[in-house]
mmCIF file of C-alpha atoms in Angstrom:
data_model
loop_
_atom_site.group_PDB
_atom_site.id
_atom_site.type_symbol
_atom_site.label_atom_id
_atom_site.label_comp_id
_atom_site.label_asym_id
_atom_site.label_seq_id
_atom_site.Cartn_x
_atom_site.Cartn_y
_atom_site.Cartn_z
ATOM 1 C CA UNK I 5 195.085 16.982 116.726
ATOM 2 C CA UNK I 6 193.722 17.471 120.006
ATOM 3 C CA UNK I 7 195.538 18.015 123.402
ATOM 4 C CA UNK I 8 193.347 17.168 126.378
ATOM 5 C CA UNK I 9 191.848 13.904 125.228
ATOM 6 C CA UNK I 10 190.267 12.257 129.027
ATOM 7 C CA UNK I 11 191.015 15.620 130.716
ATOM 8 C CA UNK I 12 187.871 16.713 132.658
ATOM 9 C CA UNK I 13 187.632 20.899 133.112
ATOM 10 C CA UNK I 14 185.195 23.103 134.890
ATOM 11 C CA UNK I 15 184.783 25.946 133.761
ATOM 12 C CA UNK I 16 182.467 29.111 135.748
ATOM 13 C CA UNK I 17 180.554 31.841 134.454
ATOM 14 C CA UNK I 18 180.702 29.359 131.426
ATOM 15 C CA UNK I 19 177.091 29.956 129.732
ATOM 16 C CA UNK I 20 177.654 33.242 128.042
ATOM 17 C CA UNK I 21 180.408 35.456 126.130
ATOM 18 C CA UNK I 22 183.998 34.473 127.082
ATOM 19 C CA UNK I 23 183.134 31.599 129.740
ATOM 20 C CA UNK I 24 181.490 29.591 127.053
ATOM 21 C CA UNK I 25 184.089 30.064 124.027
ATOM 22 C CA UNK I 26 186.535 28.830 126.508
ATOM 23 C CA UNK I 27 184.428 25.615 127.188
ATOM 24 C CA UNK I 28 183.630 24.685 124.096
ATOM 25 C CA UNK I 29 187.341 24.505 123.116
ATOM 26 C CA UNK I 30 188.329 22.533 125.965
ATOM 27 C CA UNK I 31 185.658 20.181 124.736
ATOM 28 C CA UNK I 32 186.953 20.803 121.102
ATOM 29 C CA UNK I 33 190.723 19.419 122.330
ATOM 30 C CA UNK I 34 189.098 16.545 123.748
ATOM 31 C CA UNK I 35 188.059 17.583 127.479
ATOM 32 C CA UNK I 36 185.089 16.526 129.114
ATOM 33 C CA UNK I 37 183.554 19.695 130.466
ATOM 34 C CA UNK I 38 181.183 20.761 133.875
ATOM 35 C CA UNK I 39 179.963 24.066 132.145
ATOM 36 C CA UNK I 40 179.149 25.905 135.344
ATOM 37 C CA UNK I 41 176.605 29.392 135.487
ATOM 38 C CA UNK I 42 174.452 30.271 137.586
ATOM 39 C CA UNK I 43 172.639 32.429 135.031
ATOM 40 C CA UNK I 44 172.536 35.693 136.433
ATOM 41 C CA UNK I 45 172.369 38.953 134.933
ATOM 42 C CA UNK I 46 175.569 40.992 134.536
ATOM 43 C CA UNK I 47 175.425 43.044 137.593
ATOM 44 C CA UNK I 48 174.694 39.678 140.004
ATOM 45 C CA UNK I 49 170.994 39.766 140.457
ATOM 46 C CA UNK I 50 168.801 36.809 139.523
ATOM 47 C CA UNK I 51 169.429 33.048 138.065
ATOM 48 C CA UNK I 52 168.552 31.196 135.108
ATOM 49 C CA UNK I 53 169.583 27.745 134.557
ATOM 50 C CA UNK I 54 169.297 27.992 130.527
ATOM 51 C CA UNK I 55 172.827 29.031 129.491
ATOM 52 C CA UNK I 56 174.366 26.343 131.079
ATOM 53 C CA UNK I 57 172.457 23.628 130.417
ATOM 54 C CA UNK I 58 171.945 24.627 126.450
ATOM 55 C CA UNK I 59 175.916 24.976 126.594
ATOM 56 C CA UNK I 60 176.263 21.817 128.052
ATOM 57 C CA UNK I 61 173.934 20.342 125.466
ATOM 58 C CA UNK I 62 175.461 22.061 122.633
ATOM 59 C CA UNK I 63 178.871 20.068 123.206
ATOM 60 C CA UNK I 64 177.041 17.138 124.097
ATOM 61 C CA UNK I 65 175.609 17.185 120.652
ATOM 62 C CA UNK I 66 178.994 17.723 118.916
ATOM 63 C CA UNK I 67 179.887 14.744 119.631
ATOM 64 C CA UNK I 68 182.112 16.044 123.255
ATOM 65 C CA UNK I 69 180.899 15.058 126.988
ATOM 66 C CA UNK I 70 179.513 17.765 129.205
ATOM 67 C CA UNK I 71 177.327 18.536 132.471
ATOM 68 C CA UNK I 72 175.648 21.822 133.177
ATOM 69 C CA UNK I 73 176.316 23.309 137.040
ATOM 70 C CA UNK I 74 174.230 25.675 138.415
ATOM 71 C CA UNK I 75 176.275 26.831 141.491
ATOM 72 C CA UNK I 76 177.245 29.705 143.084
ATOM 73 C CA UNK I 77 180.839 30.088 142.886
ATOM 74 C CA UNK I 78 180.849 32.227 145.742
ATOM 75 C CA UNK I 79 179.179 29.580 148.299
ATOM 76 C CA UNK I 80 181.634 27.379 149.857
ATOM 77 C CA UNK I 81 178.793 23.867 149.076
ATOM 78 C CA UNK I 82 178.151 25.154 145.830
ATOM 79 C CA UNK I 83 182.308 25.018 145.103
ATOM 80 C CA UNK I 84 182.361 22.323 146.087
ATOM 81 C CA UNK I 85 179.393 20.820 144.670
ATOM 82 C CA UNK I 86 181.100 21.728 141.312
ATOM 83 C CA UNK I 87 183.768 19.381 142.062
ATOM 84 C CA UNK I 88 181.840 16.565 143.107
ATOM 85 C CA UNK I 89 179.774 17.203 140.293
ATOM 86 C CA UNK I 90 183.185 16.612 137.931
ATOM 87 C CA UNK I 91 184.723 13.558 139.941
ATOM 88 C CA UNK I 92 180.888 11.664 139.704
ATOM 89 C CA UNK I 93 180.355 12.683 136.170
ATOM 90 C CA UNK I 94 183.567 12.019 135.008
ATOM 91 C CA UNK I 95 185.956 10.362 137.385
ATOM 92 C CA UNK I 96 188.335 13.054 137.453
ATOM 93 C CA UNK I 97 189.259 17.168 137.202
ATOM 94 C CA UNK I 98 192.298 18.651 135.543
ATOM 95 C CA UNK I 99 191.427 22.023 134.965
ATOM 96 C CA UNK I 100 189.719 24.692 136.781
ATOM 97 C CA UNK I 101 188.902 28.110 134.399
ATOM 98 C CA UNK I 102 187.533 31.042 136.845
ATOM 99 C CA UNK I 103 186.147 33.407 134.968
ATOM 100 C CA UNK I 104 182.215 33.949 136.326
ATOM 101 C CA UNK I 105 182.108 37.977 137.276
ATOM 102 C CA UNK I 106 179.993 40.420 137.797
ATOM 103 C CA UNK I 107 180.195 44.490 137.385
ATOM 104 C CA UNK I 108 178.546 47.195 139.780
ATOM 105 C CA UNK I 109 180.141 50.372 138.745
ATOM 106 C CA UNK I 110 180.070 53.486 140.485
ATOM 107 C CA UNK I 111 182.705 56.811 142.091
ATOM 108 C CA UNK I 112 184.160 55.893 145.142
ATOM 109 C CA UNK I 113 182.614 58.893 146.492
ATOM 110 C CA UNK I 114 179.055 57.688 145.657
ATOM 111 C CA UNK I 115 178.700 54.066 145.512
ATOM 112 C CA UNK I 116 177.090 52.024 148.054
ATOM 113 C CA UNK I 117 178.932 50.026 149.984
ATOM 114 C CA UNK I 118 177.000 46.741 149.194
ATOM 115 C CA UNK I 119 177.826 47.360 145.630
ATOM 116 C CA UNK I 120 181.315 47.868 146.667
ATOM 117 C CA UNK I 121 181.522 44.543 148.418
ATOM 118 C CA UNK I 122 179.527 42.616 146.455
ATOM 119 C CA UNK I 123 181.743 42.448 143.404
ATOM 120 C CA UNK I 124 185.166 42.114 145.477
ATOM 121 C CA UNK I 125 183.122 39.044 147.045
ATOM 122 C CA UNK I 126 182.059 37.673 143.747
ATOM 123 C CA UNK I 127 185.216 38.344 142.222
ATOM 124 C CA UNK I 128 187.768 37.152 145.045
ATOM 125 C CA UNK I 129 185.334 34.442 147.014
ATOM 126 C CA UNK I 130 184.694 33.268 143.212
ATOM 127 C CA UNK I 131 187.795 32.689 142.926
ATOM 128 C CA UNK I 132 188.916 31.469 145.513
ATOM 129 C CA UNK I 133 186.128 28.875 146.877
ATOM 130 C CA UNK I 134 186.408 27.148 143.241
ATOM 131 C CA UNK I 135 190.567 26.945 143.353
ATOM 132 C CA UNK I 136 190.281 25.873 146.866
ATOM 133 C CA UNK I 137 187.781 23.111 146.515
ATOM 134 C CA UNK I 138 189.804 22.322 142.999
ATOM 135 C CA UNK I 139 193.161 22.209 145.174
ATOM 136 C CA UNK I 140 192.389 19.910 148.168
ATOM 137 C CA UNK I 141 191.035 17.180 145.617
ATOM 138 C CA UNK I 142 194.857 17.424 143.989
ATOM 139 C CA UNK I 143 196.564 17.355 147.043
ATOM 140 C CA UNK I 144 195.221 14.465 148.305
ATOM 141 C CA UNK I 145 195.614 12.730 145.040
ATOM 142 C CA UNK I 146 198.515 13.782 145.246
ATOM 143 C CA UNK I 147 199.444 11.952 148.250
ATOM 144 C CA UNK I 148 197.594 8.895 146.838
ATOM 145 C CA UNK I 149 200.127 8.844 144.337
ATOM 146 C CA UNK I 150 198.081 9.527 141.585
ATOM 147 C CA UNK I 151 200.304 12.765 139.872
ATOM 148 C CA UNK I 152 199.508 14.486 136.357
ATOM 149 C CA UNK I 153 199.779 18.402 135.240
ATOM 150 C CA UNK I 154 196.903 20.349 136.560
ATOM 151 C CA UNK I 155 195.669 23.989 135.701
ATOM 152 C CA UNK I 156 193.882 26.526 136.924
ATOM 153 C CA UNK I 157 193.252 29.539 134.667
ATOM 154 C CA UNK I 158 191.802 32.713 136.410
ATOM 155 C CA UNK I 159 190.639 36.256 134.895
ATOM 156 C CA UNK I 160 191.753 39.741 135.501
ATOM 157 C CA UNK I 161 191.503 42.541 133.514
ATOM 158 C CA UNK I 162 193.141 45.364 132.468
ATOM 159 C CA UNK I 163 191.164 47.062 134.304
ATOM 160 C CA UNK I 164 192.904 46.057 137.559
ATOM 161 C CA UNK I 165 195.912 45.787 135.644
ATOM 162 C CA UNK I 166 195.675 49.660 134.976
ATOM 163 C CA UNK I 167 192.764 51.249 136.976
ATOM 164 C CA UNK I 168 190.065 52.555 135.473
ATOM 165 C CA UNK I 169 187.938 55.547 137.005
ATOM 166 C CA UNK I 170 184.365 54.089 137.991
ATOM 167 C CA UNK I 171 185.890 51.067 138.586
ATOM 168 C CA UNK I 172 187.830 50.981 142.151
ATOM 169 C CA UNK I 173 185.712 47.800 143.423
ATOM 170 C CA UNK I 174 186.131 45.735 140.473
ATOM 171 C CA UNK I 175 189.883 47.126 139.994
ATOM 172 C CA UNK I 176 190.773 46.193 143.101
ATOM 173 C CA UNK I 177 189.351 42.341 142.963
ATOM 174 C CA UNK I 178 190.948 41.729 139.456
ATOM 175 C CA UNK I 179 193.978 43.188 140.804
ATOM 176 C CA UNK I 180 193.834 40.946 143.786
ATOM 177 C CA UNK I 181 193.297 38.205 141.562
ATOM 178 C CA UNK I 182 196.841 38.822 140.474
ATOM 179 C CA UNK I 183 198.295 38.604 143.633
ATOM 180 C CA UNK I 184 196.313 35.545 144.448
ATOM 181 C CA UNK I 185 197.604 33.483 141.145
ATOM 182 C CA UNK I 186 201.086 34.218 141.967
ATOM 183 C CA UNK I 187 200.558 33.071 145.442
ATOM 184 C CA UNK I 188 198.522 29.654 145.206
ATOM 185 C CA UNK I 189 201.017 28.650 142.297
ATOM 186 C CA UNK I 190 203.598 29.029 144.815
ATOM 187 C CA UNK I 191 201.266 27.090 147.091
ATOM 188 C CA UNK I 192 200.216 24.101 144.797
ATOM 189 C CA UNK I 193 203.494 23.516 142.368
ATOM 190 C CA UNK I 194 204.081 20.569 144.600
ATOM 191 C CA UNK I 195 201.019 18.871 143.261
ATOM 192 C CA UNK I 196 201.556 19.316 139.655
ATOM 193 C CA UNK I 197 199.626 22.948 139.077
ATOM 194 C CA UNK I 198 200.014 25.776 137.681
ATOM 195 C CA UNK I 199 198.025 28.889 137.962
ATOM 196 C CA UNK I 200 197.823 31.643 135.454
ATOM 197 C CA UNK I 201 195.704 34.748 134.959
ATOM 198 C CA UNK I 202 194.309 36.269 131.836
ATOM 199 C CA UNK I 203 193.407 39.565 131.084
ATOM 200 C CA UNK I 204 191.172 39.427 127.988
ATOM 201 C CA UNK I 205 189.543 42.249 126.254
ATOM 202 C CA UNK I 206 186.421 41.301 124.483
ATOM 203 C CA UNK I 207 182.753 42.071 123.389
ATOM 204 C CA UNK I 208 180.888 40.470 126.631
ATOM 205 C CA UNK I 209 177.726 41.473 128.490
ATOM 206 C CA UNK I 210 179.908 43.741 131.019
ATOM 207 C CA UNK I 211 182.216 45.495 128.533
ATOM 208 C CA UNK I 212 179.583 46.915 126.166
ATOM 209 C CA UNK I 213 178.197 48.631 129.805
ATOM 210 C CA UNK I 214 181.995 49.804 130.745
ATOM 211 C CA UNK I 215 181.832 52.994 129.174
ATOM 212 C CA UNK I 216 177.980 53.757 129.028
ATOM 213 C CA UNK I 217 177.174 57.497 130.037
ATOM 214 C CA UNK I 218 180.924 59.041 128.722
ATOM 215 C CA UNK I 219 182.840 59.455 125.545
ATOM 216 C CA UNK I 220 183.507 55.851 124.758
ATOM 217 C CA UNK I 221 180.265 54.332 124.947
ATOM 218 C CA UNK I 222 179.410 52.136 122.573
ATOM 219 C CA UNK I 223 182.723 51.607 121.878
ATOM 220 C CA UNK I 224 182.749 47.576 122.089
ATOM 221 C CA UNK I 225 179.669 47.117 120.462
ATOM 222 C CA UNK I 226 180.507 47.488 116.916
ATOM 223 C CA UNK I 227 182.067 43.554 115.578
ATOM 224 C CA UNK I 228 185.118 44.816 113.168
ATOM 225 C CA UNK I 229 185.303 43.459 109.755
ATOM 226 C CA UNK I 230 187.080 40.912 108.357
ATOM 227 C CA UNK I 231 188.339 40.060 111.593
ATOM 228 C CA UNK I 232 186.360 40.694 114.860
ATOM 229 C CA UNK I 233 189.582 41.681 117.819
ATOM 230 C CA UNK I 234 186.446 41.743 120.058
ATOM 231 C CA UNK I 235 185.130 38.348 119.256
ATOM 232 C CA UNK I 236 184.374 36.641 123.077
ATOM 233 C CA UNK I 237 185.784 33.508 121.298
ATOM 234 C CA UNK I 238 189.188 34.597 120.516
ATOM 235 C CA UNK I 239 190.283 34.329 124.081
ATOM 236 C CA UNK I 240 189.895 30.357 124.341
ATOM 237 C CA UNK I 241 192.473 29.307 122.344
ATOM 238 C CA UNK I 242 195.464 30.610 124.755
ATOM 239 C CA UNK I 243 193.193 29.174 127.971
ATOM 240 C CA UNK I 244 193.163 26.113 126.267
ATOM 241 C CA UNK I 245 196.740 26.041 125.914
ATOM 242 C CA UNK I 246 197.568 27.135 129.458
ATOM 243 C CA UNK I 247 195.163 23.480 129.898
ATOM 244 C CA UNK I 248 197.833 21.193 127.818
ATOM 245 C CA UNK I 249 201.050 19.557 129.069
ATOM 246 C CA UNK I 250 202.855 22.205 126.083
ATOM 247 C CA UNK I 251 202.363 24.859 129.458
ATOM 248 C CA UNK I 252 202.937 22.742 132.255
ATOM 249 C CA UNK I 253 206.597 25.182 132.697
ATOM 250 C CA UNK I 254 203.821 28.100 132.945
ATOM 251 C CA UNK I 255 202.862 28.873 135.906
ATOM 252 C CA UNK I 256 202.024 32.430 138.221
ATOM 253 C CA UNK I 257 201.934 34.807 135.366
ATOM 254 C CA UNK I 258 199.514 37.184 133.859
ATOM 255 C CA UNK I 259 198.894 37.468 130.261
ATOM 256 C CA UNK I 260 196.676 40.040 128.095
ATOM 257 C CA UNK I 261 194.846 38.128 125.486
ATOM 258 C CA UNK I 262 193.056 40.242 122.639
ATOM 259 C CA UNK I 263 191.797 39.567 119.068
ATOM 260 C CA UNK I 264 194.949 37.814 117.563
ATOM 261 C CA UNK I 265 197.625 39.503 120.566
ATOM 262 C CA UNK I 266 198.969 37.851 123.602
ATOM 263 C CA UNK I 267 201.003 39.851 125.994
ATOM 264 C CA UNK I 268 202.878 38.476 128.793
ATOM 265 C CA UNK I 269 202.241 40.933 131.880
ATOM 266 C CA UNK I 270 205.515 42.234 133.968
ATOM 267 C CA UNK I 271 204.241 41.477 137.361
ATOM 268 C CA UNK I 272 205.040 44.206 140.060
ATOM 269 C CA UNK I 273 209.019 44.606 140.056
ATOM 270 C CA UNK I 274 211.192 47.529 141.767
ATOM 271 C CA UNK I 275 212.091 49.838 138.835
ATOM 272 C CA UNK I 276 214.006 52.728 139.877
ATOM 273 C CA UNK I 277 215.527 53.448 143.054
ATOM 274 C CA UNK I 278 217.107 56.503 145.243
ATOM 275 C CA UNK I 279 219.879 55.864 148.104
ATOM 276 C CA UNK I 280 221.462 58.352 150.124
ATOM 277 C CA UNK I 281 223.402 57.826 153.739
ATOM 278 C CA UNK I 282 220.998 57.801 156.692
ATOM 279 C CA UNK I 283 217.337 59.414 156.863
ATOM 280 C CA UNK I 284 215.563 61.527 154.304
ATOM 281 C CA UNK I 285 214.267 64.453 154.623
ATOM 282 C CA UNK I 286 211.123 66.093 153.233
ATOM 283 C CA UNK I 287 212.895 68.537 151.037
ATOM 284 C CA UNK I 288 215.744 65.839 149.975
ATOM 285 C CA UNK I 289 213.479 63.881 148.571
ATOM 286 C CA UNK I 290 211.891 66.505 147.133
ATOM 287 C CA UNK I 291 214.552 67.284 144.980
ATOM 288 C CA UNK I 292 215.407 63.456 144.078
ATOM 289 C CA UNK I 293 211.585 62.493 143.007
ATOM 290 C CA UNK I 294 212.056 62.408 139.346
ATOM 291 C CA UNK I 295 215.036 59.424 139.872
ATOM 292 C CA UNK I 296 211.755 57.285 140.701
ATOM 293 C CA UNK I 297 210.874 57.716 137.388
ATOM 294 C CA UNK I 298 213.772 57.430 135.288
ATOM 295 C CA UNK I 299 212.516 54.187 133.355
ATOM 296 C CA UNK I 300 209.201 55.044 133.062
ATOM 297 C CA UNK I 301 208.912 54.429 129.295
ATOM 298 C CA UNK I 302 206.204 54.850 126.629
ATOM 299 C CA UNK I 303 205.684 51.388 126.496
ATOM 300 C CA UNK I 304 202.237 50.462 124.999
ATOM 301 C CA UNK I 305 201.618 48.226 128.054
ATOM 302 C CA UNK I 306 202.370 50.802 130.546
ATOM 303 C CA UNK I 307 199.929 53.250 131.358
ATOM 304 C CA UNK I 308 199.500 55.512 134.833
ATOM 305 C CA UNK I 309 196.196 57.565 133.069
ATOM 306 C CA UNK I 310 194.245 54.874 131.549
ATOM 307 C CA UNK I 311 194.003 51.689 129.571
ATOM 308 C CA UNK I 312 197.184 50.127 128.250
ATOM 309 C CA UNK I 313 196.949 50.191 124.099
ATOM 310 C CA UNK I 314 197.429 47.016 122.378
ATOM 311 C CA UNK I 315 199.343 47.314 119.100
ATOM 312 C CA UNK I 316 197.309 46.879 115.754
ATOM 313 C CA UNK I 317 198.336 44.390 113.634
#
């Protein structure tokens, strides 16, 4: 049984590794698919046009409907290219997938500026541009009358989730991404949408670089046997679910997909608090800090020095 029969998606960043396991199960339940890339390498630089349009041709063959998009996603035209692309193509758009990104790690103390930048652009602008484009085409459809559940599905990491040293420019964009999901669902409920983030953990062309140079490198390279946690494609089967009408009560939360685990995200919540009459001093406070911590537990999913573990199954 499929679930998105006549739904039209676009999906970014779609022509390798996660991107293009999520598109070709959109297409697999039945949506019609803009597979968007613009075919650069992991770190930003260049374009190539052939992992899109093979993607796009690979679904066309299976019997599905697809168009390849070679936009930038961080170019107001090109966002918005993407949806013309989908309304001319198809007629409609239901569902938006953000997931093109790019990695330029360094120390905070070393790395260039431009590198710095650069990936908070790609990551929030990326974004952003897309869901906004995405947005004002279901607003005013909205207004025409013409109502149905609509979803956008953006990517974090647990990397912004839970810092990571090297990281601070990426953490800081997938970590805004957060804050951004929670805010345009609060922004766009009216029109029927809902907007959730995953974090997904996965074999992909900027994971097996994560950890180059230090103790864990190599450490996402190896696939695990008989079932591969790391698999890119075992990530599109909750985005296409966040896609159907069985979600359309899910909206603004963040959800760590891995292998065969999905784990809904607390989002930032007061946890433990200290009162007293009047001001505080220094040395008061001093005294009181370890109240703050009180319900810091050894949950898994909590982590202040490092990744968060996943449970094996």
């Amino acid at each position: 049984m499929t679930h998105l029969d006549g739904r039209v998606a676009i999906v970014t960043g779609a022509g390798r590794g996660i991107g293009r396991g999520e598109a070709l199960a959109l297409a697999a339940q039945g949506a019609k698919v803009v597979v968007n890339d613009l075919g650069s390498a992991w770190d930003g630089q260049g374009a190539d046009q052939r992992p899109a349009a093979a993607l796009a041709q690979e679904i066309v063959e299976a019997g599905g409907e697809a168009v390849a998009n070679f936009d930038d996603v961080t170019d107001p035209d090109g966002a918005e290219n993407m949806v013309s692309q989908a309304l001319d193509a198809f007629g409609r758009l239901d569902i938006l997938v953000n997931n093109a990104g790019i990695l330029r790690d360094g120390m905070v103390f070393s790395i260039d500026p431009k590198d710095w930048s650069e990936v908070i652009n790609m990551h929030l602008m990326g974004h952003f541009l897309p869901t906004r484009a995405a947005s004002r085409h279901w607003r005013a459809e909205s207004k025409a009358g013409r109502t149905s559940h609509r979803a956008v599905i953006n990517t974090t990491s647990e990397s912004g989730l839970f810092g990571n040293a090297g990281q601070s420019n990426y953490d800081a964009a997938k970590m805004g991404i957060v804050a951004f999901t929670v805010a345009v669902a609060r922004e766009t409920a009216k029109y029927g949408t809902t907007v959730n983030a995953i974090a997904p953990r996965a074999r992909t062309r900027l994971t097996t670089t994560t950890f180059e140079n230090s103790a864990r490198a190599g450490e996402f390279q190896t696939a695990e046997q008989p079932f591969d946690a790391m698999d890119p494609d075992n990530i599109a089967p909750f985005v296409a679910f966040l896609a159907t009408d069985m979600a359309a009560d899910i909206t603004a939360q963040t959800f760590i997909v891995c292998g065969g685990a999905v784990a809904h995200v607390k989002l930032p919540q007061v946890s433990d608090i200290v009162f007293k009459q009047g001001k505080w001093t220094v040395d008061e406070l001093a005294q009181r800090r370890d109240e703050l911590f009180k319900n810091l537990g050894a949950d898994v999913y909590e982590g202040p020095r490092g990744y968060a573990r996943l449970p094996r199954q």
